[in-house]
Coordinates of C-alpha atoms and ligand atoms in Angstrom, one line a residue:
X1 CA 90.1 51.6 56.7
X2 CA 89.8 55.3 55.9
X3 CA 93.1 56.4 54.4
X4 CA 94.9 59.1 56.5
X5 CA 95.7 62.5 55.2
X6 CA 99.1 63.1 53.5
X7 CA 100.8 66.0 51.9
X8 CA 99.9 66.9 48.3
X9 CA 103.6 67.1 47.3
X10 CA 106.8 65.1 47.4
X11 CA 110.3 66.5 48.0
X12 CA 112.7 67.1 45.2
X13 CA 115.4 69.2 46.8
X14 CA 116.5 69.6 50.4
X15 CA 118.5 72.0 52.5
X16 CA 120.5 71.0 55.6
X17 CA 119.7 72.6 58.9
X18 CA 121.8 72.3 62.0
X19 CA 121.2 72.0 65.8
X20 CA 123.3 73.9 68.4
X21 CA 124.0 73.6 72.1
X22 CA 122.4 75.7 74.8
X23 CA 125.7 77.4 75.6
X24 CA 126.1 78.4 72.0
X25 CA 122.6 79.8 71.9
X26 CA 123.1 81.8 75.1
X27 CA 126.1 83.5 73.6
X28 CA 124.4 84.1 70.2
X29 CA 121.2 85.6 71.6
X30 CA 123.3 87.9 73.9
X31 CA 125.3 89.1 70.9
X32 CA 122.0 89.6 69.1
X33 CA 120.9 92.0 72.0
X34 CA 118.0 89.6 72.7
X35 CA 116.4 90.5 69.4
X36 CA 115.6 87.4 67.4
X37 CA 115.8 89.4 64.1
X38 CA 119.5 89.9 64.8
X39 CA 120.4 86.2 64.9
X40 CA 122.2 84.6 62.0
X41 CA 119.9 82.0 60.4
X42 CA 122.7 79.5 60.7
X43 CA 122.2 79.8 64.4
X44 CA 118.6 78.8 64.2
X45 CA 117.4 75.2 63.9
X46 CA 113.7 75.6 63.1
X47 CA 112.9 79.1 61.8
X48 CA 109.4 80.2 62.4
X49 CA 110.2 83.9 62.4
X50 CA 108.0 84.4 59.4
X51 CA 106.2 82.6 56.6
X52 CA 107.1 85.5 54.4
X53 CA 109.3 84.6 51.5
X54 CA 110.4 81.5 53.3
X55 CA 108.3 79.0 51.4
X56 CA 109.6 76.3 49.0
X57 CA 108.9 77.0 45.3
X58 CA 107.6 74.2 43.2
X59 CA 109.3 72.6 40.2
X60 CA 106.9 74.5 38.0
X61 CA 107.8 77.8 39.6
X62 CA 111.5 77.1 39.1
X63 CA 110.8 76.2 35.5
X64 CA 109.1 79.5 35.1
X65 CA 112.2 81.3 36.4
X66 CA 114.1 80.0 33.4
X67 CA 111.7 81.5 30.9
X68 CA 111.4 84.9 32.5
X69 CA 111.6 87.8 30.1
X70 CA 113.9 90.5 31.4
X71 CA 113.0 93.2 28.9
X72 CA 112.8 96.6 30.6
X73 CA 109.4 97.5 29.1
X74 CA 106.5 95.3 28.1
X75 CA 108.1 92.0 29.1
X76 CA 106.2 88.8 28.5
X77 CA 106.5 88.1 32.2
X78 CA 104.6 91.3 33.0
X79 CA 101.7 90.1 30.8
X80 CA 101.8 86.6 32.4
X81 CA 101.5 88.3 35.8
X82 CA 98.8 90.6 34.5
X83 CA 96.8 87.6 33.2
X84 CA 97.2 85.7 36.5
X85 CA 96.0 88.7 38.5
X86 CA 93.0 89.2 36.2
X87 CA 92.1 85.5 36.0
X88 CA 92.5 84.7 39.7
X89 CA 91.8 88.0 41.5
X90 CA 89.7 89.8 38.9
X91 CA 91.6 93.1 38.7
X92 CA 92.3 94.8 35.4
X93 CA 95.1 97.0 36.5
X94 CA 98.2 96.5 38.7
X95 CA 101.7 97.6 39.4
X96 CA 104.4 95.1 40.4
X97 CA 106.4 96.0 43.5
X98 CA 109.3 94.4 45.3
X99 CA 107.1 93.3 48.2
X100 CA 104.0 94.1 50.1
X101 CA 105.2 97.2 51.9
X102 CA 106.3 98.7 48.6
X103 CA 102.8 98.2 47.3
X104 CA 101.6 100.2 50.4
X105 CA 104.2 102.8 49.7
X106 CA 103.2 103.3 46.1
X107 CA 99.5 103.4 47.0
X108 CA 99.8 105.6 50.1
X109 CA 102.2 108.0 48.6
X110 CA 99.4 108.7 46.1
X111 CA 96.3 108.7 48.3
X112 CA 97.2 109.4 51.9
X113 CA 97.9 112.9 53.4
X114 CA 98.5 114.2 56.9
X115 CA 95.5 114.0 59.1
X116 CA 93.8 111.2 57.1
X117 CA 92.1 108.3 58.7
X118 CA 92.3 104.7 57.5
X119 CA 90.1 102.3 59.5
X120 CA 90.9 98.6 59.4
X121 CA 91.0 95.3 61.1
X122 CA 94.3 95.1 63.0
X123 CA 96.5 96.8 60.4
X124 CA 99.7 95.0 59.7
X125 CA 102.8 96.7 61.1
X126 CA 104.2 97.9 57.8
X127 CA 100.7 99.2 56.8
X128 CA 100.4 101.1 60.1
X129 CA 104.0 102.3 59.6
X130 CA 103.2 103.7 56.2
X131 CA 100.0 105.4 57.5
X132 CA 101.6 106.9 60.6
X133 CA 104.8 107.9 58.8
X134 CA 102.5 110.2 56.7
X135 CA 100.9 111.6 59.9
X136 CA 97.7 109.8 59.2
X137 CA 95.8 107.5 61.6
X138 CA 95.2 103.8 61.5
X139 CA 92.0 103.2 63.4
X140 CA 91.4 99.6 64.6
X141 CA 87.9 98.3 64.0
X142 CA 88.5 94.6 64.7
X143 CA 85.7 92.7 66.4
X144 CA 86.1 92.7 70.2
X145 CA 86.0 88.9 70.2
X146 CA 89.5 88.8 68.6
X147 CA 91.1 89.8 71.9
X148 CA 89.8 86.8 73.7
X149 CA 92.3 84.1 72.8
X150 CA 90.4 81.2 74.2
X151 CA 87.1 81.9 72.4
X152 CA 86.6 79.6 69.4
X153 CA 84.7 81.4 66.6
X154 CA 85.1 80.7 62.9
X155 CA 85.9 84.2 61.7
X156 CA 87.8 85.9 64.4
X157 CA 89.6 88.2 62.0
X158 CA 86.4 90.2 61.0
X159 CA 86.0 93.9 61.1
X160 CA 83.2 95.2 63.2
X161 CA 80.9 97.0 60.6
X162 CA 79.4 99.2 63.4
X163 CA 82.8 100.4 64.6
X164 CA 83.6 101.1 61.0
X165 CA 80.5 103.0 60.4
X166 CA 81.1 105.2 63.5
X167 CA 84.5 106.2 62.0
X168 CA 83.1 106.9 58.6
X169 CA 80.3 109.0 60.1
X170 CA 82.7 111.0 62.2
X171 CA 85.2 112.0 59.4
X172 CA 84.5 113.7 56.1
X173 CA 84.8 111.4 53.1
X174 CA 87.9 113.3 51.8
X175 CA 89.8 112.4 54.9
X176 CA 89.3 108.6 54.4
X177 CA 91.4 107.5 51.4
X178 CA 90.6 103.8 52.1
X179 CA 89.3 101.2 54.5
X180 CA 91.9 98.4 54.9
X181 CA 90.6 94.9 55.3
X182 CA 93.4 92.5 56.0
X183 CA 92.6 88.8 55.0
X184 CA 93.5 86.8 56.9
X185 CA 93.9 89.1 59.9
X186 CA 97.6 88.5 60.6
X187 CA 97.9 90.6 63.8
X188 CA 94.9 89.0 65.4
X189 CA 96.3 85.6 65.0
X190 CA 96.1 84.7 61.3
X191 CA 92.3 84.6 61.8
X192 CA 90.0 84.6 58.7
X193 CA 87.5 87.2 57.6
X194 CA 84.1 85.7 56.4
X195 CA 82.6 86.5 53.0
X196 CA 79.6 87.9 54.9
X197 CA 82.0 90.3 56.6
X198 CA 83.7 91.3 53.4
X199 CA 80.2 92.0 52.0
X200 CA 79.2 94.1 55.0
X201 CA 82.4 96.1 55.1
X202 CA 82.1 96.7 51.4
X203 CA 78.5 97.9 51.8
X204 CA 79.5 100.4 54.5
X205 CA 82.3 101.6 52.2
X206 CA 79.9 102.1 49.3
X207 CA 77.4 103.9 51.5
X208 CA 80.0 106.5 52.5
X209 CA 81.8 106.5 49.1
X210 CA 85.2 105.3 50.3
X211 CA 87.6 102.8 48.7
X212 CA 87.8 99.3 50.1
X213 CA 91.5 98.2 50.0
X214 CA 92.1 94.5 50.7
X215 CA 95.5 93.7 52.2
X216 CA 95.7 90.4 50.4
X217 CA 98.8 88.8 51.7
X218 CA 97.0 85.6 52.8
X219 CA 93.9 85.8 50.7
X220 CA 94.1 82.1 49.6
X221 CA 94.3 80.8 53.2
X222 CA 91.3 83.1 53.9
X223 CA 89.4 81.5 51.0
X224 CA 90.2 78.0 52.4
X225 CA 88.5 79.0 55.7
X226 CA 85.5 80.4 53.9
X227 CA 85.1 77.1 52.0
X228 CA 85.5 74.9 55.1
X229 CA 83.7 77.1 57.6
X230 CA 81.1 79.4 56.0
X231 CA 77.7 78.3 55.0
X232 CA 77.1 78.1 51.3
X233 CA 80.7 77.8 50.2
X234 CA 81.6 74.1 50.7
X235 CA 80.9 73.3 47.1
X236 CA 82.6 76.3 45.6
X237 CA 86.2 76.0 44.4
X238 CA 88.9 78.2 46.1
X239 CA 89.3 80.1 42.8
X240 CA 85.6 80.9 42.7
X241 CA 85.7 82.0 46.3
X242 CA 88.7 84.2 45.7
X243 CA 87.0 85.9 42.7
X244 CA 84.0 86.7 44.9
X245 CA 86.1 88.0 47.7
X246 CA 87.9 90.5 45.5
X247 CA 84.7 91.5 43.6
X248 CA 83.8 93.6 46.7
X249 CA 87.2 95.5 46.7
X250 CA 88.5 98.5 44.9
X251 CA 92.2 98.0 45.6
X252 CA 94.4 95.1 46.7
X253 CA 97.9 95.3 48.1
X254 CA 99.7 92.0 48.0
X255 CA 102.8 90.7 49.6
X256 CA 103.4 87.8 47.2
X257 CA 105.9 86.3 49.7
X258 CA 102.9 84.8 51.4
X259 CA 100.2 83.2 49.4
X260 CA 101.9 83.5 46.0
X261 CA 104.7 81.4 47.5
X262 CA 107.6 83.4 46.1
X263 CA 110.7 84.5 47.9
X264 CA 110.3 88.2 46.9
X265 CA 107.6 90.2 45.2
X266 CA 104.3 92.0 45.5
X267 CA 101.8 94.2 43.7
X268 CA 99.1 96.7 44.1
X269 CA 96.0 96.0 42.0
X270 CA 93.2 98.4 41.0
X271 CA 89.7 98.3 39.6
X272 CA 90.0 102.0 38.6
X273 CA 92.1 102.8 35.6
X274 CA 92.4 106.4 36.9
X275 CA 93.9 105.4 40.3
X276 CA 96.3 103.0 38.6
X277 CA 97.5 105.9 36.4
X278 CA 97.8 108.2 39.4
X279 CA 99.9 105.6 41.2
X280 CA 102.3 105.0 38.3
X281 CA 104.4 108.0 39.2
X282 CA 105.4 106.7 42.6
X283 CA 105.9 103.3 41.1
X284 CA 108.4 104.6 38.6
X285 CA 110.1 106.8 41.3
X286 CA 110.4 104.2 44.0
X287 CA 110.1 100.8 42.4
X288 CA 110.7 100.8 38.6
X289 CA 109.0 101.2 35.3
X290 CA 105.4 100.2 35.4
X291 CA 105.8 96.9 33.7
X292 CA 108.3 95.5 36.2
X293 CA 108.1 97.7 39.2
X294 CA 110.4 96.1 41.8
X295 CA 110.6 92.7 40.2
X296 CA 112.6 90.8 37.7
X297 CA 110.9 89.0 34.8
X298 CA 111.7 85.6 36.2
X299 CA 110.2 86.6 39.6
X300 CA 107.0 87.8 37.9
X301 CA 106.7 84.4 36.1
X302 CA 107.2 82.5 39.3
X303 CA 104.6 84.7 41.0
X304 CA 102.0 84.1 38.3
X305 CA 102.6 80.3 38.7
X306 CA 102.5 80.7 42.5
X307 CA 99.1 82.4 42.4
X308 CA 97.7 79.5 40.6
X309 CA 99.2 76.8 42.9
X310 CA 98.4 78.8 46.0
X311 CA 94.7 78.8 45.2
X312 CA 94.5 75.0 44.8
X313 CA 92.5 73.3 47.5
X314 CA 94.9 70.3 48.1
X315 CA 97.8 72.6 48.6
X316 CA 95.9 74.8 51.0
X317 CA 94.6 71.8 52.9
X318 CA 98.2 70.4 53.3
X319 CA 99.3 73.8 54.6
X320 CA 96.6 74.6 57.0
X321 CA 96.5 71.0 58.3
X322 CA 100.1 71.4 59.4
X323 CA 99.3 74.5 61.4
X324 CA 96.4 72.6 63.0
X325 CA 98.7 69.7 63.7
X326 CA 100.9 72.0 65.8
X327 CA 97.9 73.4 67.5
X328 CA 96.6 70.0 68.4
X329 CA 100.0 69.1 70.0
X330 CA 99.9 72.2 72.1
X331 CA 96.3 71.3 73.2
X332 CA 97.7 68.0 74.3
X333 CA 100.3 69.9 76.5
X334 CA 97.8 72.5 77.7
X335 CA 99.7 75.4 76.2
X336 CA 97.4 78.4 75.6
X337 CA 97.3 79.9 72.1
X338 CA 95.0 82.1 70.0
X339 CA 92.2 79.8 69.2
X340 CA 91.3 78.4 66.8
X341 CA 94.7 77.7 65.1
X342 CA 95.3 80.4 62.4
X343 CA 96.0 79.9 58.7
X344 CA 99.8 80.5 58.7
X345 CA 100.8 80.5 62.4
X346 CA 100.2 79.6 65.9
X347 CA 100.1 82.6 68.3
X348 CA 101.1 81.5 71.8
X349 CA 99.3 83.6 74.5
X350 CA 102.4 84.7 76.3
X351 CA 100.5 86.5 79.1
X352 CA 98.9 83.2 80.1
X353 CA 102.3 81.4 80.1
X354 CA 104.7 83.9 81.7
X355 CA 102.4 85.3 84.4
X356 CA 105.3 86.7 86.5
X357 CA 106.9 88.8 83.9
X358 CA 105.6 92.4 84.0
X359 CA 104.3 93.9 80.8
X360 CA 107.0 96.6 81.0
X361 CA 109.6 93.8 80.5
X362 CA 108.0 92.5 77.3
X363 CA 106.3 89.2 78.0
X364 CA 106.1 87.8 74.5
X365 CA 109.6 88.8 73.7
X366 CA 110.8 87.0 76.8
X367 CA 108.9 83.8 75.8
X368 CA 110.5 84.1 72.3
X369 CA 114.0 84.2 73.8
X370 CA 113.2 81.3 76.1
X371 CA 112.0 79.2 73.2
X372 CA 115.2 80.0 71.3
X373 CA 117.4 79.1 74.2
X374 CA 115.4 75.8 74.7
X375 CA 115.8 74.4 71.2
X376 CA 117.1 76.9 68.6
X377 CA 113.5 77.7 67.5
X378 CA 112.9 81.3 66.3
X379 CA 109.4 82.8 66.6
X380 CA 108.5 86.5 66.7
X381 CA 107.0 88.9 69.2
X382 CA 103.6 90.3 68.5
X383 CA 103.2 92.4 71.6
X384 CA 104.3 95.7 73.1
X385 CA 107.6 96.0 71.2
X386 CA 105.7 95.6 67.9
X387 CA 102.9 97.8 69.0
X388 CA 105.5 100.6 69.5
X389 CA 104.8 104.0 71.0
X390 CA 101.8 106.2 70.5
X391 CA 102.6 108.5 67.6
X392 CA 101.4 111.6 69.6
X393 CA 102.4 110.9 73.3
X394 CA 105.4 108.7 72.4
X395 CA 104.4 106.5 75.4
X396 CA 104.7 102.7 75.0
X397 CA 101.4 101.2 73.9
X398 CA 100.7 98.0 75.7
X399 CA 98.3 95.9 73.6
X400 CA 95.7 93.6 75.1
X401 CA 97.5 90.6 73.7
X402 CA 101.1 89.6 74.1
X403 CA 101.6 86.9 71.5
X404 CA 104.6 84.8 70.4
X405 CA 103.9 84.0 66.8
X406 CA 105.2 80.8 65.3
X407 CA 104.8 81.3 61.6
X408 CA 105.1 78.2 59.5
X409 CA 106.8 78.5 56.1
X410 CA 104.9 77.0 53.2
X411 CA 106.0 73.5 52.0
X412 CA 109.2 73.7 54.1
X413 CA 109.1 71.8 57.4
X414 CA 107.7 68.4 58.2
X415 CA 105.4 67.4 61.0
X416 CA 108.4 66.0 62.8
X417 CA 109.7 69.6 63.1
X418 CA 106.3 70.6 64.5
X419 CA 106.8 67.8 67.1
X420 CA 110.1 69.4 68.2
X421 CA 108.5 72.8 68.4
X422 CA 105.7 71.5 70.6
X423 CA 108.1 69.6 72.9
X424 CA 110.3 72.6 73.3
X425 CA 107.4 74.8 74.2
X426 CA 106.2 72.2 76.7
X427 CA 109.7 72.3 78.3
X428 CA 109.5 76.1 78.6
X429 CA 105.9 75.8 79.8
X430 CA 106.9 73.3 82.5
X431 CA 109.4 75.8 84.0
X432 CA 107.3 78.9 83.5
X433 CA 107.0 79.7 87.2
X434 CA 110.8 80.1 87.3
X435 CA 110.8 82.8 84.6
X436 CA 110.2 86.0 86.5
X437 CA 111.8 88.7 84.6
X438 CA 112.2 89.9 81.0
X439 CA 114.0 92.6 79.1
X440 CA 114.3 96.3 78.7
X441 CA 115.0 98.4 75.6
X442 CA 118.4 100.0 75.3
X443 CA 118.1 101.2 71.7
X444 CA 115.1 101.8 69.3
X445 CA 114.2 103.4 66.0
X446 CA 111.6 106.2 66.0
X447 CA 109.2 104.0 64.0
X448 CA 108.9 100.2 63.4
X449 CA 111.4 99.6 66.2
X450 CA 110.9 95.8 66.5
X451 CA 113.2 94.9 63.6
X452 CA 116.2 96.5 65.1
X453 CA 115.5 97.0 68.8
X454 CA 118.2 96.2 71.3
X455 CA 117.5 94.8 74.7
X456 CA 119.2 93.7 77.9
X457 CA 118.1 91.6 80.8
X458 CA 115.7 93.6 83.0
X459 CA 117.3 92.5 86.3
Ligands
PLP1 C1 103.8 90.7 55.1 C2 102.6 91.5 55.2 C3 102.6 92.8 54.6 C4 103.9 93.5 54.1 O1 104.5 92.7 53.1 P1 106.0 92.6 52.9 O2 106.1 91.7 51.7 O3 106.6 92.0 54.1 O4 106.6 94.0 52.7 C5 101.4 93.5 54.6 N1 100.3 93.1 55.2 C6 100.3 91.8 55.7 C7 99.0 91.3 56.3 C8 101.4 91.0 55.7 O5 101.3 89.8 56.3

């Protein structure tokens, strides 16, 4: 008999989580102004809000915490992190930052000015925020296929090199500080980018003399998909694939809360010594001295260890299999989601579930609230609230997709939890016809409104 698949870890420490009643949840979500970010985590049973910083560190990472060097300058931990970034990603220069958006802040404070254009494949919300805050423009060049949730293609996160070239042709080189390639493509459903696509995008960047920035939050998951889906990579190790991926890039920004499996941390890495030096000023001003940036020594140690563990095939297989497991359960129940299952999350196609809720009443948000009410499960809206308003007209932007993202923390929940998530979704799905209205906004920030938005029932 062929042995079944099992996790590549065992559990050494546990954290209790608690269920609640529907009445309690109705009260809590009302108090939270129907914004899932406003809930107390104690009021959540299974928390799939994000896979960012929510993973379980390993015994080795915790051991690294004990040997961190907290020296202000030139700490051992800095050199450990430097060695890991060089060995695994291949960059000579880097600045530690407190998380991914801080890496974007340091980089864009240095290279982006008003009126600039940064093409990309579905820029992440903080990336777009940092671009638009500087009165520059994030132009989406994702392949059209990404918008068809039911289409199964192996690399649905790709950038369209033709769309990219049109943008690069249209604007002068000095207006394009970087092309941003996000791997995996979070916003399009945790969908991977192929090595071929990275090569093509890089070639277009070279042709027009612009920098290729990789948004590397989930680079290791992307490498797993290249190994398992792309011709010619099956026999390469994850670490070999990772090295090749970054060989085509000039800059990488990293939220280490994802694939480096730490609770806090990030960095911006450079091939160019000159650009690294230019960025140091904003690092010192906004983050900290260049050898710790926004991080403590112990966290840099854990990050270095996490980069190594996060690029091991068995770990990645365990992780991505769990996401696929949830996807397969949803298939069983006929619940539509962005196909195929992504690397870190399942993205429920809310428009296909709640067909009676008008887009002005925030379809994916409505589904998120329903799932919370059903079983205390917290997902996050990737729809019109997140898409925010047009920076010029200030009108709501209604994206093609209204998705409810269920992000799965690394090494944190078991498949039994996934069974509960799937069953709760089935219950919501079974009563979908009775859900006819959603929510309207009562309060919002001028930018990145989704974190703090307040809502009330539409009718
Ligand atoms: C999380 C994330 C970021 C921002 O990182 P933070 O650590 O949350 O600041 C940037 N890009 C992508 C693709 C992300 O997933």
